[in-house]
Short mmCIF file of C-alpha atoms in Angstrom, two decimals:
data_model
loop_
_atom_site.label_atom_id
_atom_site.label_comp_id
_atom_site.label_asym_id
_atom_site.label_seq_id
_atom_site.Cartn_x
_atom_site.Cartn_y
_atom_site.Cartn_z
CA MET H 13 94.01 74.47 84.88
CA ARG H 14 93.33 75.31 88.53
CA VAL H 15 95.63 78.14 89.60
CA LEU H 16 96.25 79.32 93.16
CA LEU H 17 97.76 82.81 93.39
CA ILE H 18 99.69 83.46 96.63
CA TYR H 19 101.05 86.77 97.86
CA PRO H 20 103.69 86.27 100.61
CA VAL H 21 103.81 87.98 103.99
CA PHE H 22 105.23 91.47 104.38
CA PRO H 23 107.23 92.15 107.55
CA PRO H 24 106.22 95.30 109.45
CA THR H 25 107.14 98.30 107.29
CA PHE H 26 106.59 102.03 107.22
CA TRP H 27 103.63 101.47 104.91
CA SER H 28 102.02 98.55 106.71
CA TYR H 29 99.93 100.90 108.92
CA ASP H 30 99.09 97.94 111.16
CA LYS H 31 97.77 99.83 114.20
CA SER H 32 95.94 102.39 112.08
CA LEU H 33 94.20 99.67 110.05
CA GLU H 34 93.16 97.86 113.23
CA LEU H 35 91.08 100.91 114.07
CA VAL H 36 88.88 100.37 111.01
CA ASN H 37 88.93 96.55 111.14
CA ARG H 38 91.06 96.09 108.01
CA LYS H 39 94.13 93.93 107.44
CA VAL H 40 96.13 95.45 104.60
CA LEU H 41 96.64 98.93 103.17
CA LEU H 42 96.69 97.92 99.49
CA PRO H 43 96.30 94.73 97.44
CA HIS H 44 99.08 93.53 95.15
CA LEU H 45 98.16 94.52 91.61
CA GLY H 46 100.51 92.07 89.88
CA LEU H 47 98.76 88.83 90.78
CA ILE H 48 95.28 89.97 89.80
CA THR H 49 96.70 91.35 86.54
CA VAL H 50 98.33 87.97 85.89
CA ALA H 51 94.96 86.32 86.47
CA GLY H 52 93.43 88.65 83.89
CA ARG H 53 96.17 87.89 81.34
CA LEU H 54 96.13 84.08 81.58
CA PRO H 55 93.50 82.02 79.70
CA GLN H 56 90.10 82.80 81.17
CA THR H 57 89.08 79.16 80.74
CA TRP H 58 91.39 78.47 83.70
CA GLU H 59 90.10 78.66 87.27
CA PHE H 60 91.67 81.04 89.80
CA LYS H 61 91.79 81.48 93.56
CA LEU H 62 93.87 84.06 95.41
CA CYS H 63 95.30 84.07 98.93
CA ASP H 64 96.98 87.16 100.32
CA ARG H 65 98.93 85.76 103.27
CA ASN H 66 98.93 89.21 104.86
CA ILE H 67 95.22 88.59 105.41
CA ARG H 68 95.06 84.87 106.15
CA GLU H 69 96.79 81.50 105.76
CA VAL H 70 96.37 79.30 102.70
CA THR H 71 93.72 76.70 103.50
CA GLU H 72 94.19 72.96 103.10
CA ALA H 73 91.27 72.96 100.66
CA GLU H 74 93.08 75.55 98.49
CA TRP H 75 96.31 73.54 98.49
CA GLU H 76 94.45 70.37 97.48
CA TRP H 77 92.44 72.18 94.79
CA ALA H 78 95.44 73.80 93.06
CA GLU H 79 97.28 72.28 90.11
CA MET H 80 99.57 75.30 89.72
CA VAL H 81 100.71 77.87 92.29
CA ILE H 82 101.83 81.34 91.18
CA PHE H 83 103.82 83.64 93.47
CA SER H 84 104.77 87.30 93.16
CA ALA H 85 106.93 89.14 95.69
CA MET H 86 109.18 92.08 96.49
CA ILE H 87 112.57 91.86 98.22
CA VAL H 88 111.14 92.40 101.71
CA GLN H 89 108.89 89.36 101.25
CA LYS H 90 111.79 87.01 100.46
CA PRO H 91 111.64 84.83 103.63
CA ASP H 92 107.97 83.94 103.26
CA LEU H 93 108.25 83.63 99.47
CA LEU H 94 110.98 81.00 99.73
CA ALA H 95 109.15 79.16 102.52
CA GLN H 96 105.92 79.04 100.52
CA ILE H 97 107.68 77.85 97.35
CA LYS H 98 109.12 74.96 99.35
CA GLU H 99 105.70 74.21 100.83
CA ALA H 100 104.11 74.14 97.38
CA LYS H 101 106.81 71.78 96.08
CA ARG H 102 106.41 69.55 99.13
CA ARG H 103 102.80 69.18 98.06
CA GLY H 104 103.80 68.32 94.49
CA LYS H 105 102.54 71.49 92.83
CA CYS H 106 103.84 73.20 89.70
CA VAL H 107 105.34 76.48 90.95
CA VAL H 108 105.55 79.70 88.92
CA VAL H 109 107.29 82.80 90.28
CA GLY H 110 107.29 86.39 89.05
CA GLY H 111 107.28 89.85 90.61
CA SER H 112 110.09 92.35 91.18
CA TYR H 113 112.32 90.17 93.40
CA ALA H 114 112.71 87.11 91.18
CA PRO H 115 114.33 88.99 88.24
CA SER H 116 116.97 90.32 90.66
CA VAL H 117 117.83 86.96 92.26
CA PRO H 118 116.53 84.18 90.01
CA SER H 119 119.01 81.61 91.35
CA GLU H 120 117.66 81.80 94.90
CA VAL H 121 114.09 81.29 93.74
CA GLN H 122 115.15 78.33 91.59
CA GLU H 123 117.02 76.76 94.51
CA ALA H 124 113.83 76.96 96.59
CA GLY H 125 112.11 74.81 93.95
CA ALA H 126 110.41 77.10 91.43
CA ASP H 127 109.62 75.34 88.15
CA PHE H 128 108.90 78.39 86.00
CA LEU H 129 110.39 81.83 86.42
CA VAL H 130 108.17 84.22 84.46
CA LEU H 131 110.16 87.43 84.70
CA ASP H 132 110.14 91.00 83.41
CA GLU H 133 106.91 92.27 81.84
CA GLY H 134 104.00 89.85 81.75
CA GLU H 135 102.35 91.11 78.56
CA ILE H 136 105.15 89.25 76.76
CA THR H 137 106.37 86.57 79.17
CA LEU H 138 103.00 85.22 80.34
CA PRO H 139 101.86 84.09 76.87
CA MET H 140 105.33 82.55 76.40
CA SER H 141 104.89 80.60 79.64
CA VAL H 142 101.48 79.30 78.54
CA GLU H 143 103.03 78.13 75.27
CA ALA H 144 105.80 76.36 77.20
CA LEU H 145 103.19 74.53 79.30
CA GLN H 146 101.26 73.54 76.20
CA ARG H 147 104.47 72.07 74.75
CA GLY H 148 104.74 69.92 77.86
CA GLU H 149 107.74 71.69 79.37
CA THR H 150 108.10 71.26 83.13
CA GLN H 151 110.75 73.92 83.79
CA ALA H 152 111.73 77.21 82.17
CA THR H 153 113.08 80.68 82.79
CA ILE H 154 111.24 83.13 80.58
CA ARG H 155 112.62 86.64 80.15
CA THR H 156 112.40 89.57 77.76
CA GLU H 157 114.15 92.89 77.32
CA GLU H 158 111.24 94.27 75.33
CA LYS H 159 109.11 96.98 76.93
CA PRO H 160 105.55 96.23 75.83
CA ASP H 161 102.70 98.59 75.10
CA VAL H 162 100.73 98.70 78.38
CA THR H 163 97.49 99.23 76.47
CA LEU H 164 97.69 95.44 76.03
CA ARG H 165 97.07 94.93 79.74
CA PRO H 166 93.74 93.36 80.69
CA ILE H 167 91.47 94.61 83.44
CA PRO H 168 92.84 93.13 86.69
CA ARG H 169 90.70 90.45 88.34
CA TYR H 170 89.63 92.57 91.30
CA ASP H 171 86.84 90.04 91.90
CA LEU H 172 89.44 87.59 93.28
CA LEU H 173 90.29 89.92 96.19
CA GLU H 174 88.79 89.87 99.67
CA LEU H 175 87.83 93.52 99.25
CA ASP H 176 86.70 94.17 102.82
CA ALA H 177 90.20 93.40 104.12
CA TYR H 178 91.83 96.30 102.23
CA ASP H 179 91.82 99.96 103.14
CA SER H 180 92.55 101.21 99.61
CA MET H 181 92.60 99.74 96.12
CA SER H 182 95.48 99.67 93.60
CA VAL H 183 95.29 100.96 90.02
CA GLN H 184 98.15 101.56 87.59
CA PHE H 185 98.16 104.06 84.71
CA SER H 186 101.81 104.04 83.64
CA ARG H 187 105.16 102.26 83.86
CA GLY H 188 108.62 103.76 83.71
CA CYS H 189 110.18 107.04 84.82
CA PRO H 190 112.11 109.61 82.75
CA PHE H 191 114.71 110.35 85.44
CA GLN H 192 117.99 108.58 86.23
CA CYS H 193 118.32 108.40 90.04
CA GLU H 194 121.34 106.20 90.75
CA PHE H 195 119.73 104.13 93.53
CA CYS H 196 116.36 103.47 91.85
CA ASP H 197 115.48 100.12 90.27
CA ILE H 198 112.33 101.34 88.51
CA ILE H 199 114.28 102.46 85.45
CA VAL H 200 116.05 99.07 85.47
CA LEU H 201 112.77 97.14 85.61
CA TYR H 202 110.56 99.33 83.43
CA GLY H 203 112.78 101.75 81.54
CA ARG H 204 113.02 105.53 81.28
CA LYS H 205 110.28 106.00 78.71
CA PRO H 206 106.96 106.21 80.57
CA ARG H 207 104.30 104.06 78.91
CA THR H 208 100.66 104.77 79.69
CA LYS H 209 97.29 103.16 79.30
CA THR H 210 94.54 105.00 77.47
CA PRO H 211 92.07 107.03 79.54
CA ALA H 212 89.24 104.75 78.40
CA GLN H 213 91.22 101.70 79.52
CA LEU H 214 91.75 103.05 83.04
CA LEU H 215 88.15 104.21 83.35
CA LYS H 216 87.01 100.67 82.53
CA GLU H 217 89.04 99.45 85.50
CA LEU H 218 87.37 102.06 87.72
CA ASP H 219 83.98 101.01 86.33
CA TYR H 220 84.75 97.44 87.39
CA LEU H 221 85.74 98.50 90.90
CA TYR H 222 82.59 100.59 91.13
CA GLU H 223 80.44 97.64 90.01
CA LEU H 224 82.08 95.48 92.69
CA GLY H 225 80.92 98.01 95.28
CA TRP H 226 84.24 99.70 96.07
CA ARG H 227 83.73 103.18 97.55
CA ARG H 228 87.00 104.02 99.32
CA GLY H 229 90.48 105.20 98.41
CA VAL H 230 92.37 104.26 95.26
CA PHE H 231 96.14 104.49 95.01
CA MET H 232 97.62 105.07 91.56
CA VAL H 233 100.64 102.84 92.07
CA ASP H 234 102.67 104.39 89.23
CA ASP H 235 106.23 105.06 90.37
CA ASN H 236 105.92 108.48 88.77
CA PHE H 237 102.32 109.29 87.90
CA ILE H 238 103.33 112.42 85.97
CA GLY H 239 106.19 110.81 84.01
CA ASN H 240 104.20 111.46 80.83
CA LYS H 241 102.44 114.75 81.62
CA ARG H 242 100.61 115.01 78.32
CA ASN H 243 98.91 111.63 78.71
CA VAL H 244 98.20 112.17 82.41
CA LYS H 245 96.36 115.39 81.60
CA LEU H 246 94.29 113.59 78.98
CA LEU H 247 93.37 111.00 81.62
CA LEU H 248 92.54 113.57 84.30
CA LYS H 249 90.27 115.56 82.01
CA GLU H 250 88.15 112.44 81.55
CA LEU H 251 88.57 111.21 85.11
CA LYS H 252 87.17 114.39 86.66
CA VAL H 253 84.04 113.98 84.51
CA TRP H 254 83.75 110.30 85.49
CA GLN H 255 84.10 111.18 89.17
CA LYS H 256 81.40 113.85 88.99
CA GLU H 257 79.01 111.55 87.11
CA HIS H 258 79.51 108.85 89.76
CA GLN H 259 79.28 111.34 92.67
CA TYR H 260 82.96 111.03 93.63
CA PRO H 261 83.10 107.43 94.88
CA PHE H 262 86.92 107.36 95.03
CA ARG H 263 89.61 109.58 96.51
CA PHE H 264 93.02 109.16 94.91
CA ASN H 265 96.62 109.19 96.14
CA THR H 266 99.72 108.66 94.03
CA GLU H 267 103.48 109.13 93.73
CA ALA H 268 105.05 111.85 91.57
CA SER H 269 108.24 113.77 90.95
CA VAL H 270 108.67 117.25 92.45
CA ASP H 271 108.21 118.99 89.08
CA LEU H 272 104.48 118.50 89.63
CA ALA H 273 104.56 121.79 91.56
CA GLN H 274 105.68 123.62 88.42
CA ASP H 275 102.51 122.67 86.52
CA THR H 276 99.46 124.56 87.84
CA GLU H 277 97.10 122.96 85.33
CA LEU H 278 98.18 119.48 86.33
CA MET H 279 97.72 120.16 90.05
CA GLU H 280 94.27 121.64 89.43
CA LEU H 281 93.21 118.64 87.34
CA MET H 282 94.36 116.26 90.06
CA VAL H 283 92.42 118.10 92.77
CA GLU H 284 89.35 118.32 90.52
CA SER H 285 89.59 114.53 90.06
CA ASN H 286 89.62 114.08 93.87
CA PHE H 287 93.33 113.47 94.44
CA ASP H 288 94.11 114.58 97.99
CA ALA H 289 97.70 113.40 98.60
CA VAL H 290 100.91 112.76 96.71
CA PHE H 291 104.14 111.01 97.68
CA LEU H 292 107.39 112.71 96.64
CA GLY H 293 110.93 111.34 96.62
CA ILE H 294 112.69 114.25 98.29
CA GLU H 295 115.56 112.00 99.55
CA THR H 296 117.65 114.74 101.20
CA PRO H 297 117.84 118.53 101.53
CA ASP H 298 121.62 118.26 100.85
CA GLU H 299 122.06 119.44 97.27
CA GLU H 300 125.47 117.80 96.84
CA SER H 301 124.00 114.40 97.69
CA LEU H 302 121.17 114.95 95.22
CA LYS H 303 123.66 115.74 92.46
CA LEU H 304 125.81 112.75 93.34
CA THR H 305 122.86 110.37 93.09
CA LYS H 306 121.75 112.08 89.85
CA LYS H 307 118.47 113.33 91.27
CA PHE H 308 118.88 116.59 89.37
CA GLN H 309 115.14 117.27 89.18
CA ASN H 310 115.21 118.00 92.93
CA THR H 311 117.86 120.72 92.59
CA ARG H 312 116.05 123.08 90.22
CA ASP H 313 113.71 124.79 92.69
CA SER H 314 113.41 125.27 96.44
CA LEU H 315 112.12 121.98 97.83
CA THR H 316 110.40 123.76 100.71
CA ASP H 317 108.58 126.05 98.26
CA THR H 318 107.66 123.01 96.16
CA ILE H 319 105.98 121.33 99.14
CA ASP H 320 104.21 124.56 100.07
CA THR H 321 102.85 124.95 96.54
CA LEU H 322 101.43 121.43 96.52
CA ILE H 323 99.85 121.75 99.95
CA ARG H 324 98.18 125.06 99.11
CA ALA H 325 96.86 123.51 95.89
CA GLY H 326 95.09 120.85 97.99
CA LEU H 327 97.58 117.98 97.76
CA ARG H 328 98.86 116.80 101.13
CA SER H 329 102.49 115.93 100.68
CA MET H 330 104.05 112.67 101.80
CA ALA H 331 107.78 112.34 101.23
CA GLY H 332 110.63 109.85 101.25
CA PHE H 333 114.06 110.60 102.74
CA ILE H 334 117.35 108.71 102.68
CA ILE H 335 120.45 108.90 104.86
CA GLY H 336 123.85 107.47 103.94
CA PHE H 337 124.77 109.01 100.59
CA ASP H 338 128.44 109.12 99.69
CA GLY H 339 130.21 112.24 100.95
CA GLU H 340 127.37 112.97 103.38
CA LYS H 341 128.40 115.23 106.25
CA ILE H 342 127.62 114.55 109.90
CA GLY H 343 124.19 115.74 111.03
CA ALA H 344 122.30 114.61 107.90
CA ALA H 345 119.41 113.34 110.02
CA SER H 346 119.09 116.66 111.85
CA ARG H 347 118.97 118.48 108.51
CA ILE H 348 116.18 116.16 107.35
CA ILE H 349 114.24 116.73 110.58
CA ARG H 350 114.52 120.52 110.12
CA PHE H 351 113.38 120.24 106.52
CA VAL H 352 110.37 118.06 107.36
CA GLU H 353 109.36 120.44 110.16
CA ASN H 354 109.83 123.60 108.07
CA ALA H 355 107.93 122.14 105.13
CA ALA H 356 105.18 120.72 107.40
CA ILE H 357 105.17 117.22 105.89
CA PRO H 358 103.12 114.97 108.21
CA THR H 359 104.18 111.65 106.66
CA ALA H 360 107.94 111.41 106.09
CA MET H 361 109.27 107.98 105.19
CA PHE H 362 112.87 107.65 106.29
CA GLY H 363 115.40 104.96 105.42
CA MET H 364 119.09 104.19 105.15
CA LEU H 365 120.41 103.99 101.60
CA GLN H 366 120.37 100.47 100.17
CA ALA H 367 121.97 99.25 96.96
CA LEU H 368 119.30 97.44 94.94
CA PRO H 369 120.44 94.78 92.45
CA HIS H 370 121.38 95.95 88.95
CA THR H 371 120.93 99.64 89.72
CA ALA H 372 123.66 102.09 88.77
CA LEU H 373 124.47 102.38 92.49
CA TRP H 374 124.85 98.61 92.81
CA HIS H 375 127.22 98.40 89.85
CA ARG H 376 129.31 101.35 91.05
CA LEU H 377 129.68 99.95 94.56
CA GLU H 378 130.42 96.48 93.22
CA LYS H 379 133.18 97.93 91.06
CA GLU H 380 134.56 99.79 94.09
CA GLY H 381 134.44 96.62 96.22
CA ARG H 382 132.06 98.19 98.74
CA LEU H 383 129.06 95.83 98.67
CA ARG H 384 128.60 93.96 101.96
CA VAL H 385 126.44 91.16 100.55
CA ASP H 386 125.83 89.43 97.27
CA ASN H 387 122.47 89.15 95.52
CA SER H 388 121.51 85.94 97.31
CA LYS H 389 121.65 87.53 100.76
CA LEU H 390 119.50 90.58 100.17
CA ASP H 391 117.40 91.67 103.13
CA ILE H 392 116.17 95.22 102.64
CA ASN H 393 113.67 97.11 104.79
CA GLN H 394 113.49 100.33 106.81
CA SER H 395 114.75 98.31 109.77
CA THR H 396 117.92 96.91 108.17
CA LEU H 397 121.44 98.31 108.08
CA MET H 398 123.00 99.48 104.83
CA ASN H 399 124.21 96.69 102.56
CA PHE H 400 127.39 98.47 101.51
CA VAL H 401 130.35 100.28 103.08
CA PRO H 402 129.43 104.00 103.41
CA THR H 403 131.88 106.90 103.33
CA ARG H 404 131.32 107.70 107.01
CA PRO H 405 131.03 105.33 110.00
CA ILE H 406 127.93 103.16 109.74
CA GLU H 407 127.36 103.47 113.49
CA ASP H 408 127.03 107.26 113.10
CA ILE H 409 124.54 106.84 110.26
CA ALA H 410 122.53 104.23 112.18
CA ARG H 411 122.31 106.37 115.32
CA GLU H 412 121.29 109.45 113.34
CA TYR H 413 118.69 107.34 111.57
CA ILE H 414 117.18 106.16 114.86
CA GLU H 415 117.22 109.71 116.19
CA ALA H 416 115.39 111.07 113.14
CA PHE H 417 112.74 108.34 113.09
CA TRP H 418 112.17 108.70 116.82
CA THR H 419 111.90 112.48 116.64
CA LEU H 420 109.71 112.74 113.56
CA TYR H 421 107.07 110.46 115.07
CA ASP H 422 107.07 111.81 118.59
CA ALA H 423 103.35 112.16 119.33
CA GLU H 424 103.42 115.90 120.04
CA ILE H 425 105.83 116.79 117.24
CA PHE H 426 103.74 114.82 114.75
CA LEU H 427 100.53 116.55 115.84
CA ASP H 428 102.10 120.00 115.56
CA ARG H 429 103.48 119.29 112.09
CA THR H 430 100.19 117.83 110.86
CA TYR H 431 98.32 120.86 112.21
CA ARG H 432 100.60 123.29 110.37
CA CYS H 433 100.12 121.34 107.16
CA PHE H 434 96.34 121.28 107.36
CA LEU H 435 96.01 124.93 108.28
CA LYS H 436 97.24 125.81 104.78
CA LEU H 437 95.95 122.76 102.88
CA GLY H 438 93.80 123.84 99.96
CA ALA H 439 90.12 122.99 100.36
CA PRO H 440 88.81 119.99 98.39
CA LYS H 441 86.94 120.77 95.18
CA CYS H 442 85.01 117.50 95.04
CA HIS H 443 82.08 116.82 97.33
CA ALA H 444 80.42 113.42 97.57
CA PRO H 445 76.85 113.19 98.88
CA PHE H 446 76.62 113.00 102.66
CA LYS H 447 76.87 109.47 103.97
CA PHE H 448 76.35 108.70 107.64
CA PRO H 449 79.56 107.14 109.02
CA SER H 450 79.56 103.43 109.72
CA TRP H 451 79.85 101.96 113.20
CA VAL H 452 83.43 100.93 112.38
CA ASP H 453 84.37 104.50 111.44
CA LEU H 454 82.70 105.93 114.55
CA ARG H 455 84.51 103.42 116.74
CA ALA H 456 87.85 104.30 115.13
CA LEU H 457 87.21 108.00 115.68
CA ALA H 458 86.35 107.38 119.32
CA ILE H 459 89.59 105.41 119.88
CA VAL H 460 91.73 108.14 118.31
CA ILE H 461 90.01 110.83 120.38
CA TRP H 462 90.43 108.78 123.56
CA ARG H 463 94.11 108.02 122.99
CA GLN H 464 95.25 111.37 121.63
CA GLY H 465 92.71 113.66 123.29
CA PHE H 466 92.54 112.16 126.79
CA LYS H 467 94.95 109.31 127.54
CA ARG H 468 98.27 110.71 126.27
CA ASN H 469 100.07 113.92 127.09
CA THR H 470 99.00 115.17 123.66
CA ARG H 471 95.55 115.94 125.06
CA TRP H 472 95.93 119.73 125.11
CA LYS H 473 97.48 119.91 121.64
CA PHE H 474 94.93 117.50 120.19
CA TRP H 475 91.95 119.62 121.18
CA HIS H 476 93.65 122.95 120.46
CA HIS H 477 94.63 121.81 116.97
CA PHE H 478 91.33 120.11 116.19
CA PHE H 479 89.29 123.21 117.06
CA GLY H 480 91.86 125.32 115.19
CA ILE H 481 91.22 123.28 112.04
CA LEU H 482 87.45 123.56 112.53
CA LYS H 483 87.80 127.33 112.85
CA HIS H 484 90.38 128.13 110.18
CA ASN H 485 90.03 125.37 107.54
CA THR H 486 86.76 123.55 108.20
CA PRO H 487 86.53 121.58 104.90
CA VAL H 488 89.64 119.51 105.71
CA TRP H 489 88.70 118.38 109.25
CA GLU H 490 87.93 114.76 108.31
CA HIS H 491 91.14 114.42 106.30
CA TYR H 492 93.03 115.95 109.24
CA LEU H 493 91.71 113.41 111.75
CA THR H 494 92.54 110.56 109.37
CA VAL H 495 96.18 111.64 109.26
CA CYS H 496 96.23 112.06 113.04
CA ALA H 497 95.18 108.41 113.25
CA HIS H 498 98.17 107.37 111.12
CA ASN H 499 100.52 108.06 114.01
CA GLU H 500 98.98 105.13 115.88
CA HIS H 501 101.07 103.01 113.51
CA PHE H 502 104.20 105.17 113.53
CA LEU H 503 104.39 105.32 117.32
CA GLU H 504 104.75 101.54 117.37
CA TYR H 505 106.84 101.26 114.22
CA ARG H 506 109.50 103.71 115.43
CA GLN H 507 110.10 101.36 118.37
CA ILE H 508 110.48 98.43 115.96
CA VAL H 509 113.01 100.44 113.95
CA ARG H 510 114.98 101.42 117.06
CA ASP H 511 115.08 97.88 118.46
CA GLU H 512 116.05 96.17 115.20
CA ILE H 513 118.64 98.73 114.11
CA GLU H 514 120.28 98.77 117.55
CA GLN H 515 120.43 94.97 117.56
CA GLN H 516 121.89 94.80 114.05
CA LEU H 517 124.37 97.57 114.85
CA GLN H 518 125.56 95.73 117.94
CA GLU H 519 125.98 92.50 115.94
CA PHE H 520 127.84 94.39 113.22
CA LEU H 521 130.25 96.01 115.69
CA VAL H 522 130.95 92.64 117.34
CA ARG H 523 131.70 91.06 113.95
CA GLU H 524 133.90 93.98 112.97
CA LYS H 525 135.88 93.65 116.21
CA GLN H 526 136.33 89.92 115.65
CA GLU H 527 137.52 90.49 112.09
CA THR H 528 140.01 93.10 113.30
CA ARG H 529 141.39 90.65 115.87
CA GLN H 530 141.80 87.96 113.20
CA ILE H 531 143.72 90.36 110.95
CA VAL H 532 145.98 91.38 113.86
CA ASN H 533 146.62 87.73 114.77
CA VAL H 534 147.55 86.91 111.19
#
């Protein structure tokens, strides 16, 4: 069987880092782990090719070669996913669809022409799909409620990737999260009991990446890396040895819950394994909103102190924030801005609350008659309006959202906040051998210095802060400049957010006025 794996296009998002990646001549921040894991799980007598459409188009030769086309996608990729399914069917191919979007809206994927929907967790459903093919079936929807042992997962087929196009690599240690946040679909997809690989299993994946020549960042894509603290510590104790033996070829980032800051041993093990940043779901500084959405883990300690603890330990904090919770009082965006500034969080992802299919939030709002769209019309991104009726005017929420995004990524404000963070950032404990920077890296550095240190009105702050870092926290200077470069993306993306939200808000207000007139006329 000749299998073509296609990953659909992402629209511009907070995490696309388009302008920042252009500096280092790369196309995509991270590869999709699902498709290369699927390739590792299917019979290895089959032939595989992979096309990430965020890097390039599918070639005619690839279309002609393929007997089967497999897609995987998230909600934000829906438009290109459906278009590519139709294109594959137009060419007479057998189409298989999986990923996190298809389980939520299987009917829409089927209507586009998918032959096989291989949903839920592939350790179980992929072998079932192979059996269906061997029986001669031409269509099937294959699902399971079972949560498999992830030690059954094969090593992903990293060799199928165009490695030079990616800035970082993806690795997964665990699935599931022990918490019960109302808006989160992770516990719906993967359950509340975190399941982990063995340390030896993950190290084999790192060995494979190392053999392929990878020497840059690795993102542990777990939705909560520390969901099973005992097993994570077992991994880190072996990982720090592996890193030292291999002269620290990888630097790691991940996502974790805020209780990481309560575990000194865990933070130390992460830093000793060359983790330098962690993403946290802060959501809001408003405690009542946190309780309402059942994010109780964020109410136990001061969130500002939590961020400070992590930064001083050597873990730069990234954080996610949400506006639009039920009962939210006016000025939520301003409170988030103050929190981000006080906590010195350089990278703060900000979005309006969205109801994801089958989450507790979705079911509650559906019961209350507050959902604006059904499953088949989902369109969720940082640049889309809320898909339900909030408890305060949506125009107020949208305008606060624009204000916060615009303020947080103002060039001078971002530089000041990043500077304050790096002044107190704990020094790295891992030191790779000196390697002379490549021409691409030198060019990127020169562009950042030119734009931020000469061309823009940030010039004084840029040089003041850079020399301040060199003087007061020298070991972190390279990491500091890397984060400064990130704002090349955010400066452009905040304009995208403003333009799209304002347009959608205007369209919404026009529709609302028309509906009001119709009701009055009736």
